[in-house]
Amino acid sequence: MRIDLYLKVCRLANSRSAAQRLCDGGSVRIDGTAVKASKELHGGEIIELELHGKIKRIRVLSIPENKQVSRSESKLLFSTLD
């Protein structure tokens, strides 16, 4: 799954286009490297998001098979590290 879609599904970004803007602006890093919105995710990676001047670190626990998941399921897709 692409990083922009993952951020939307996990409700870390309000929309896919908002997630794409975060990636294009360099606010999304995977394992310390800035990534494009088309980057494919794999389980276990660490994502760093810079939102409103603060850095949020999360670990990818699982990748959903569908593009839509419930709010309760979305919280099970990642864990917060900070």
PDB file of N, CA and C in Angstrom:
ATOM      1  N   MET A   1       0.840  -1.167   0.000  1.00  0.00           N
ATOM      2  CA  MET A   1       0.000   0.000   0.000  1.00  0.00           C
ATOM      3  C   MET A   1       0.891   1.238   0.000  1.00  0.00           C
ATOM      4  N   ARG A   2       0.471   2.243  -0.738  1.00  0.00           N
ATOM      5  CA  ARG A   2       1.212   3.501  -0.810  1.00  0.00           C
ATOM      6  C   ARG A   2       1.145   4.246   0.516  1.00  0.00           C
ATOM      7  N   ILE A   3       2.176   5.020   0.799  1.00  0.00           N
ATOM      8  CA  ILE A   3       2.251   5.750   2.066  1.00  0.00           C
ATOM      9  C   ILE A   3       1.118   6.768   2.200  1.00  0.00           C
ATOM     10  N   ASP A   4       0.758   7.458   1.124  1.00  0.00           N
ATOM     11  CA  ASP A   4      -0.309   8.454   1.211  1.00  0.00           C
ATOM     12  C   ASP A   4      -1.650   7.797   1.531  1.00  0.00           C
ATOM     13  N   LEU A   5      -1.926   6.662   0.940  1.00  0.00           N
ATOM     14  CA  LEU A   5      -3.171   5.952   1.228  1.00  0.00           C
ATOM     15  C   LEU A   5      -3.159   5.394   2.651  1.00  0.00           C
ATOM     16  N   TYR A   6      -2.010   4.906   3.103  1.00  0.00           N
ATOM     17  CA  TYR A   6      -1.892   4.381   4.463  1.00  0.00           C
ATOM     18  C   TYR A   6      -2.177   5.472   5.499  1.00  0.00           C
ATOM     19  N   LEU A   7      -1.638   6.671   5.286  1.00  0.00           N
ATOM     20  CA  LEU A   7      -1.869   7.771   6.217  1.00  0.00           C
ATOM     21  C   LEU A   7      -3.341   8.147   6.276  1.00  0.00           C
ATOM     22  N   LYS A   8      -4.024   8.075   5.139  1.00  0.00           N
ATOM     23  CA  LYS A   8      -5.456   8.361   5.109  1.00  0.00           C
ATOM     24  C   LYS A   8      -6.255   7.271   5.816  1.00  0.00           C
ATOM     25  N   VAL A   9      -5.931   6.007   5.533  1.00  0.00           N
ATOM     26  CA  VAL A   9      -6.650   4.884   6.136  1.00  0.00           C
ATOM     27  C   VAL A   9      -6.469   4.879   7.652  1.00  0.00           C
ATOM     28  N   CYS A  10      -5.282   5.219   8.117  1.00  0.00           N
ATOM     29  CA  CYS A  10      -5.004   5.249   9.561  1.00  0.00           C
ATOM     30  C   CYS A  10      -5.535   6.511  10.230  1.00  0.00           C
ATOM     31  N   ARG A  11      -6.088   7.411   9.433  1.00  0.00           N
ATOM     32  CA  ARG A  11      -6.626   8.677   9.922  1.00  0.00           C
ATOM     33  C   ARG A  11      -5.546   9.583  10.526  1.00  0.00           C
ATOM     34  N   LEU A  12      -4.346   9.492   9.970  1.00  0.00           N
ATOM     35  CA  LEU A  12      -3.267  10.400  10.351  1.00  0.00           C
ATOM     36  C   LEU A  12      -3.268  11.627   9.444  1.00  0.00           C
ATOM     37  N   ALA A  13      -3.966  11.524   8.320  1.00  0.00           N
ATOM     38  CA  ALA A  13      -4.189  12.643   7.410  1.00  0.00           C
ATOM     39  C   ALA A  13      -5.680  12.650   7.074  1.00  0.00           C
ATOM     40  N   ASN A  14      -6.243  13.839   6.895  1.00  0.00           N
ATOM     41  CA  ASN A  14      -7.680  13.941   6.639  1.00  0.00           C
ATOM     42  C   ASN A  14      -8.096  13.384   5.292  1.00  0.00           C
ATOM     43  N   SER A  15      -7.211  13.468   4.315  1.00  0.00           N
ATOM     44  CA  SER A  15      -7.521  12.975   2.980  1.00  0.00           C
ATOM     45  C   SER A  15      -6.236  12.493   2.313  1.00  0.00           C
ATOM     46  N   ARG A  16      -6.402  11.815   1.193  1.00  0.00           N
ATOM     47  CA  ARG A  16      -5.230  11.328   0.483  1.00  0.00           C
ATOM     48  C   ARG A  16      -4.432  12.489  -0.102  1.00  0.00           C
ATOM     49  N   SER A  17      -5.137  13.519  -0.576  1.00  0.00           N
ATOM     50  CA  SER A  17      -4.425  14.674  -1.127  1.00  0.00           C
ATOM     51  C   SER A  17      -3.652  15.414  -0.037  1.00  0.00           C
ATOM     52  N   ALA A  18      -4.192  15.454   1.179  1.00  0.00           N
ATOM     53  CA  ALA A  18      -3.457  16.071   2.293  1.00  0.00           C
ATOM     54  C   ALA A  18      -2.205  15.264   2.611  1.00  0.00           C
ATOM     55  N   ALA A  19      -2.313  13.942   2.560  1.00  0.00           N
ATOM     56  CA  ALA A  19      -1.155  13.077   2.783  1.00  0.00           C
ATOM     57  C   ALA A  19      -0.117  13.275   1.683  1.00  0.00           C
ATOM     58  N   GLN A  20      -0.564  13.459   0.450  1.00  0.00           N
ATOM     59  CA  GLN A  20       0.358  13.705  -0.659  1.00  0.00           C
ATOM     60  C   GLN A  20       1.097  15.021  -0.465  1.00  0.00           C
ATOM     61  N   ARG A  21       0.398  16.045   0.008  1.00  0.00           N
ATOM     62  CA  ARG A  21       1.043  17.345   0.271  1.00  0.00           C
ATOM     63  C   ARG A  21       2.090  17.212   1.372  1.00  0.00           C
ATOM     64  N   LEU A  22       1.803  16.419   2.404  1.00  0.00           N
ATOM     65  CA  LEU A  22       2.790  16.189   3.464  1.00  0.00           C
ATOM     66  C   LEU A  22       4.050  15.535   2.891  1.00  0.00           C
ATOM     67  N   CYS A  23       3.855  14.546   2.029  1.00  0.00           N
ATOM     68  CA  CYS A  23       5.000  13.856   1.421  1.00  0.00           C
ATOM     69  C   CYS A  23       5.784  14.799   0.509  1.00  0.00           C
ATOM     70  N   ASP A  24       5.070  15.567  -0.309  1.00  0.00           N
ATOM     71  CA  ASP A  24       5.740  16.493  -1.233  1.00  0.00           C
ATOM     72  C   ASP A  24       6.501  17.573  -0.491  1.00  0.00           C
ATOM     73  N   GLY A  25       6.034  17.949   0.704  1.00  0.00           N
ATOM     74  CA  GLY A  25       6.691  18.974   1.498  1.00  0.00           C
ATOM     75  C   GLY A  25       7.840  18.453   2.342  1.00  0.00           C
ATOM     76  N   GLY A  26       8.102  17.145   2.275  1.00  0.00           N
ATOM     77  CA  GLY A  26       9.202  16.572   3.033  1.00  0.00           C
ATOM     78  C   GLY A  26       8.879  16.301   4.489  1.00  0.00           C
ATOM     79  N   SER A  27       7.594  16.287   4.841  1.00  0.00           N
ATOM     80  CA  SER A  27       7.183  16.087   6.229  1.00  0.00           C
ATOM     81  C   SER A  27       7.001  14.627   6.606  1.00  0.00           C
ATOM     82  N   VAL A  28       7.191  13.717   5.655  1.00  0.00           N
ATOM     83  CA  VAL A  28       7.030  12.287   5.926  1.00  0.00           C
ATOM     84  C   VAL A  28       8.359  11.597   5.656  1.00  0.00           C
ATOM     85  N   ARG A  29       8.833  10.861   6.650  1.00  0.00           N
ATOM     86  CA  ARG A  29      10.086  10.112   6.503  1.00  0.00           C
ATOM     87  C   ARG A  29       9.837   8.675   6.922  1.00  0.00           C
ATOM     88  N   ILE A  30      10.487   7.772   6.215  1.00  0.00           N
ATOM     89  CA  ILE A  30      10.444   6.354   6.583  1.00  0.00           C
ATOM     90  C   ILE A  30      11.865   5.935   6.896  1.00  0.00           C
ATOM     91  N   ASP A  31      12.066   5.458   8.104  1.00  0.00           N
ATOM     92  CA  ASP A  31      13.384   5.062   8.580  1.00  0.00           C
ATOM     93  C   ASP A  31      14.410   6.164   8.358  1.00  0.00           C
ATOM     94  N   GLY A  32      13.986   7.424   8.568  1.00  0.00           N
ATOM     95  CA  GLY A  32      14.890   8.564   8.492  1.00  0.00           C
ATOM     96  C   GLY A  32      15.066   9.185   7.125  1.00  0.00           C
ATOM     97  N   THR A  33      14.432   8.651   6.086  1.00  0.00           N
ATOM     98  CA  THR A  33      14.580   9.159   4.727  1.00  0.00           C
ATOM     99  C   THR A  33      13.264   9.746   4.235  1.00  0.00           C
ATOM    100  N   ALA A  34      13.303  10.973   3.706  1.00  0.00           N
ATOM    101  CA  ALA A  34      12.101  11.593   3.151  1.00  0.00           C
ATOM    102  C   ALA A  34      11.617  10.764   1.966  1.00  0.00           C
ATOM    103  N   VAL A  35      10.298  10.598   1.866  1.00  0.00           N
ATOM    104  CA  VAL A  35       9.730   9.736   0.830  1.00  0.00           C
ATOM    105  C   VAL A  35       8.683  10.478   0.016  1.00  0.00           C
ATOM    106  N   LYS A  36       8.435   9.948  -1.187  1.00  0.00           N
ATOM    107  CA  LYS A  36       7.367  10.438  -2.042  1.00  0.00           C
ATOM    108  C   LYS A  36       6.075   9.720  -1.667  1.00  0.00           C
ATOM    109  N   ALA A  37       4.957  10.258  -2.129  1.00  0.00           N
ATOM    110  CA  ALA A  37       3.648   9.688  -1.808  1.00  0.00           C
ATOM    111  C   ALA A  37       3.471   8.285  -2.375  1.00  0.00           C
ATOM    112  N   SER A  38       4.217   7.939  -3.397  1.00  0.00           N
ATOM    113  CA  SER A  38       4.058   6.638  -4.052  1.00  0.00           C
ATOM    114  C   SER A  38       4.870   5.522  -3.399  1.00  0.00           C
ATOM    115  N   LYS A  39       5.596   5.825  -2.338  1.00  0.00           N
ATOM    116  CA  LYS A  39       6.422   4.820  -1.657  1.00  0.00           C
ATOM    117  C   LYS A  39       5.548   3.692  -1.121  1.00  0.00           C
ATOM    118  N   GLU A  40       5.918   2.453  -1.435  1.00  0.00           N
ATOM    119  CA  GLU A  40       5.190   1.283  -0.946  1.00  0.00           C
ATOM    120  C   GLU A  40       5.642   0.955   0.475  1.00  0.00           C
ATOM    121  N   LEU A  41       4.679   0.688   1.343  1.00  0.00           N
ATOM    122  CA  LEU A  41       4.966   0.353   2.737  1.00  0.00           C
ATOM    123  C   LEU A  41       5.031  -1.148   2.945  1.00  0.00           C
ATOM    124  N   HIS A  42       5.799  -1.541   3.936  1.00  0.00           N
ATOM    125  CA  HIS A  42       5.888  -2.925   4.387  1.00  0.00           C
ATOM    126  C   HIS A  42       5.749  -2.891   5.903  1.00  0.00           C
ATOM    127  N   GLY A  43       5.366  -3.959   6.509  1.00  0.00           N
ATOM    128  CA  GLY A  43       5.192  -3.990   7.959  1.00  0.00           C
ATOM    129  C   GLY A  43       6.501  -3.773   8.705  1.00  0.00           C
ATOM    130  N   GLY A  44       6.432  -3.119   9.856  1.00  0.00           N
ATOM    131  CA  GLY A  44       7.594  -2.926  10.707  1.00  0.00           C
ATOM    132  C   GLY A  44       8.364  -1.648  10.477  1.00  0.00           C
ATOM    133  N   GLU A  45       8.036  -0.895   9.457  1.00  0.00           N
ATOM    134  CA  GLU A  45       8.757   0.346   9.188  1.00  0.00           C
ATOM    135  C   GLU A  45       8.354   1.427  10.189  1.00  0.00           C
ATOM    136  N   ILE A  46       9.245   2.377  10.390  1.00  0.00           N
ATOM    137  CA  ILE A  46       8.966   3.506  11.284  1.00  0.00           C
ATOM    138  C   ILE A  46       8.745   4.748  10.431  1.00  0.00           C
ATOM    139  N   ILE A  47       7.587   5.381  10.638  1.00  0.00           N
ATOM    140  CA  ILE A  47       7.218   6.588   9.899  1.00  0.00           C
ATOM    141  C   ILE A  47       7.332   7.769  10.846  1.00  0.00           C
ATOM    142  N   GLU A  48       7.982   8.836  10.377  1.00  0.00           N
ATOM    143  CA  GLU A  48       8.064  10.081  11.128  1.00  0.00           C
ATOM    144  C   GLU A  48       7.243  11.128  10.391  1.00  0.00           C
ATOM    145  N   LEU A  49       6.257  11.699  11.082  1.00  0.00           N
ATOM    146  CA  LEU A  49       5.407  12.736  10.502  1.00  0.00           C
ATOM    147  C   LEU A  49       5.673  14.052  11.216  1.00  0.00           C
ATOM    148  N   GLU A  50       5.891  15.089  10.456  1.00  0.00           N
ATOM    149  CA  GLU A  50       6.036  16.412  11.051  1.00  0.00           C
ATOM    150  C   GLU A  50       4.721  17.154  10.848  1.00  0.00           C
ATOM    151  N   LEU A  51       3.983  17.310  11.944  1.00  0.00           N
ATOM    152  CA  LEU A  51       2.682  17.970  11.906  1.00  0.00           C
ATOM    153  C   LEU A  51       2.681  19.133  12.884  1.00  0.00           C
ATOM    154  N   HIS A  52       2.440  20.331  12.368  1.00  0.00           N
ATOM    155  CA  HIS A  52       2.353  21.537  13.203  1.00  0.00           C
ATOM    156  C   HIS A  52       3.616  21.744  14.040  1.00  0.00           C
ATOM    157  N   GLY A  53       4.763  21.465  13.466  1.00  0.00           N
ATOM    158  CA  GLY A  53       6.031  21.689  14.142  1.00  0.00           C
ATOM    159  C   GLY A  53       6.451  20.588  15.099  1.00  0.00           C
ATOM    160  N   LYS A  54       5.634  19.566  15.260  1.00  0.00           N
ATOM    161  CA  LYS A  54       5.967  18.446  16.140  1.00  0.00           C
ATOM    162  C   LYS A  54       6.170  17.190  15.314  1.00  0.00           C
ATOM    163  N   ILE A  55       7.071  16.332  15.760  1.00  0.00           N
ATOM    164  CA  ILE A  55       7.344  15.090  15.042  1.00  0.00           C
ATOM    165  C   ILE A  55       6.650  13.940  15.758  1.00  0.00           C
ATOM    166  N   LYS A  56       5.858  13.194  15.001  1.00  0.00           N
ATOM    167  CA  LYS A  56       5.154  12.029  15.527  1.00  0.00           C
ATOM    168  C   LYS A  56       5.772  10.793  14.890  1.00  0.00           C
ATOM    169  N   ARG A  57       6.219   9.854  15.711  1.00  0.00           N
ATOM    170  CA  ARG A  57       6.834   8.628  15.216  1.00  0.00           C
ATOM    171  C   ARG A  57       5.872   7.471  15.432  1.00  0.00           C
ATOM    172  N   ILE A  58       5.630   6.699  14.371  1.00  0.00           N
ATOM    173  CA  ILE A  58       4.752   5.536  14.474  1.00  0.00           C
ATOM    174  C   ILE A  58       5.419   4.337  13.819  1.00  0.00           C
ATOM    175  N   ARG A  59       5.065   3.148  14.281  1.00  0.00           N
ATOM    176  CA  ARG A  59       5.544   1.906  13.680  1.00  0.00           C
ATOM    177  C   ARG A  59       4.374   1.247  12.965  1.00  0.00           C
ATOM    178  N   VAL A  60       4.609   0.833  11.729  1.00  0.00           N
ATOM    179  CA  VAL A  60       3.584   0.149  10.939  1.00  0.00           C
ATOM    180  C   VAL A  60       3.451  -1.274  11.474  1.00  0.00           C
ATOM    181  N   LEU A  61       2.281  -1.609  11.998  1.00  0.00           N
ATOM    182  CA  LEU A  61       2.047  -2.954  12.516  1.00  0.00           C
ATOM    183  C   LEU A  61       1.461  -3.879  11.457  1.00  0.00           C
ATOM    184  N   SER A  62       0.566  -3.337  10.640  1.00  0.00           N
ATOM    185  CA  SER A  62      -0.013  -4.153   9.570  1.00  0.00           C
ATOM    186  C   SER A  62      -0.507  -3.256   8.447  1.00  0.00           C
ATOM    187  N   ILE A  63      -0.640  -3.848   7.287  1.00  0.00           N
ATOM    188  CA  ILE A  63      -1.125  -3.154   6.100  1.00  0.00           C
ATOM    189  C   ILE A  63      -2.513  -3.711   5.791  1.00  0.00           C
ATOM    190  N   PRO A  64      -3.541  -2.851   5.732  1.00  0.00           N
ATOM    191  CA  PRO A  64      -4.886  -3.364   5.448  1.00  0.00           C
ATOM    192  C   PRO A  64      -5.019  -3.802   3.994  1.00  0.00           C
ATOM    193  N   GLU A  65      -5.904  -4.747   3.766  1.00  0.00           N
ATOM    194  CA  GLU A  65      -6.149  -5.217   2.401  1.00  0.00           C
ATOM    195  C   GLU A  65      -7.111  -4.305   1.656  1.00  0.00           C
ATOM    196  N   ASN A  66      -7.980  -3.614   2.394  1.00  0.00           N
ATOM    197  CA  ASN A  66      -8.969  -2.722   1.791  1.00  0.00           C
ATOM    198  C   ASN A  66      -8.553  -1.273   1.975  1.00  0.00           C
ATOM    199  N   LYS A  67      -9.127  -0.402   1.135  1.00  0.00           N
ATOM    200  CA  LYS A  67      -8.820   1.026   1.239  1.00  0.00           C
ATOM    201  C   LYS A  67      -9.629   1.711   2.321  1.00  0.00           C
ATOM    202  N   GLN A  68     -10.642   1.029   2.843  1.00  0.00           N
ATOM    203  CA  GLN A  68     -11.453   1.603   3.906  1.00  0.00           C
ATOM    204  C   GLN A  68     -11.506   0.633   5.073  1.00  0.00           C
ATOM    205  N   VAL A  69     -11.226   1.159   6.249  1.00  0.00           N
ATOM    206  CA  VAL A  69     -11.324   0.365   7.476  1.00  0.00           C
ATOM    207  C   VAL A  69     -12.086   1.196   8.501  1.00  0.00           C
ATOM    208  N   SER A  70     -12.652   0.530   9.486  1.00  0.00           N
ATOM    209  CA  SER A  70     -13.401   1.240  10.514  1.00  0.00           C
ATOM    210  C   SER A  70     -12.435   2.023  11.406  1.00  0.00           C
ATOM    211  N   ARG A  71     -12.989   2.957  12.153  1.00  0.00           N
ATOM    212  CA  ARG A  71     -12.175   3.782  13.047  1.00  0.00           C
ATOM    213  C   ARG A  71     -11.460   2.913  14.082  1.00  0.00           C
ATOM    214  N   SER A  72     -12.149   1.907  14.619  1.00  0.00           N
ATOM    215  CA  SER A  72     -11.523   1.043  15.632  1.00  0.00           C
ATOM    216  C   SER A  72     -10.409   0.190  15.018  1.00  0.00           C
ATOM    217  N   GLU A  73     -10.603  -0.267  13.777  1.00  0.00           N
ATOM    218  CA  GLU A  73      -9.565  -1.052  13.105  1.00  0.00           C
ATOM    219  C   GLU A  73      -8.361  -0.205  12.742  1.00  0.00           C
ATOM    220  N   SER A  74      -8.585   1.070  12.416  1.00  0.00           N
ATOM    221  CA  SER A  74      -7.474   1.936  11.988  1.00  0.00           C
ATOM    222  C   SER A  74      -6.460   2.135  13.105  1.00  0.00           C
ATOM    223  N   LYS A  75      -6.912   2.082  14.354  1.00  0.00           N
ATOM    224  CA  LYS A  75      -5.993   2.265  15.482  1.00  0.00           C
ATOM    225  C   LYS A  75      -5.123   1.036  15.724  1.00  0.00           C
ATOM    226  N   LEU A  76      -5.483  -0.079  15.131  1.00  0.00           N
ATOM    227  CA  LEU A  76      -4.706  -1.304  15.281  1.00  0.00           C
ATOM    228  C   LEU A  76      -3.632  -1.458  14.205  1.00  0.00           C
ATOM    229  N   LEU A  77      -3.615  -0.558  13.231  1.00  0.00           N
ATOM    230  CA  LEU A  77      -2.670  -0.655  12.124  1.00  0.00           C
ATOM    231  C   LEU A  77      -1.287  -0.122  12.469  1.00  0.00           C
ATOM    232  N   PHE A  78      -1.194   0.714  13.510  1.00  0.00           N
ATOM    233  CA  PHE A  78       0.088   1.306  13.878  1.00  0.00           C
ATOM    234  C   PHE A  78       0.189   1.465  15.379  1.00  0.00           C
ATOM    235  N   SER A  79       1.410   1.677  15.849  1.00  0.00           N
ATOM    236  CA  SER A  79       1.623   2.009  17.264  1.00  0.00           C
ATOM    237  C   SER A  79       2.461   3.280  17.337  1.00  0.00           C
ATOM    238  N   THR A  80       2.149   4.122  18.302  1.00  0.00           N
ATOM    239  CA  THR A  80       2.878   5.372  18.488  1.00  0.00           C
ATOM    240  C   THR A  80       4.126   5.105  19.324  1.00  0.00           C
ATOM    241  N   LEU A  81       5.252   5.623  18.887  1.00  0.00           N
ATOM    242  CA  LEU A  81       6.519   5.392  19.576  1.00  0.00           C
ATOM    243  C   LEU A  81       6.873   6.476  20.576  1.00  0.00           C
ATOM    244  N   ASP A  82       6.355   7.674  20.393  1.00  0.00           N
ATOM    245  CA  ASP A  82       6.703   8.776  21.306  1.00  0.00           C
ATOM    246  C   ASP A  82       5.634   9.011  22.339  1.00  0.00           C
TER     247      ASP A  82
END
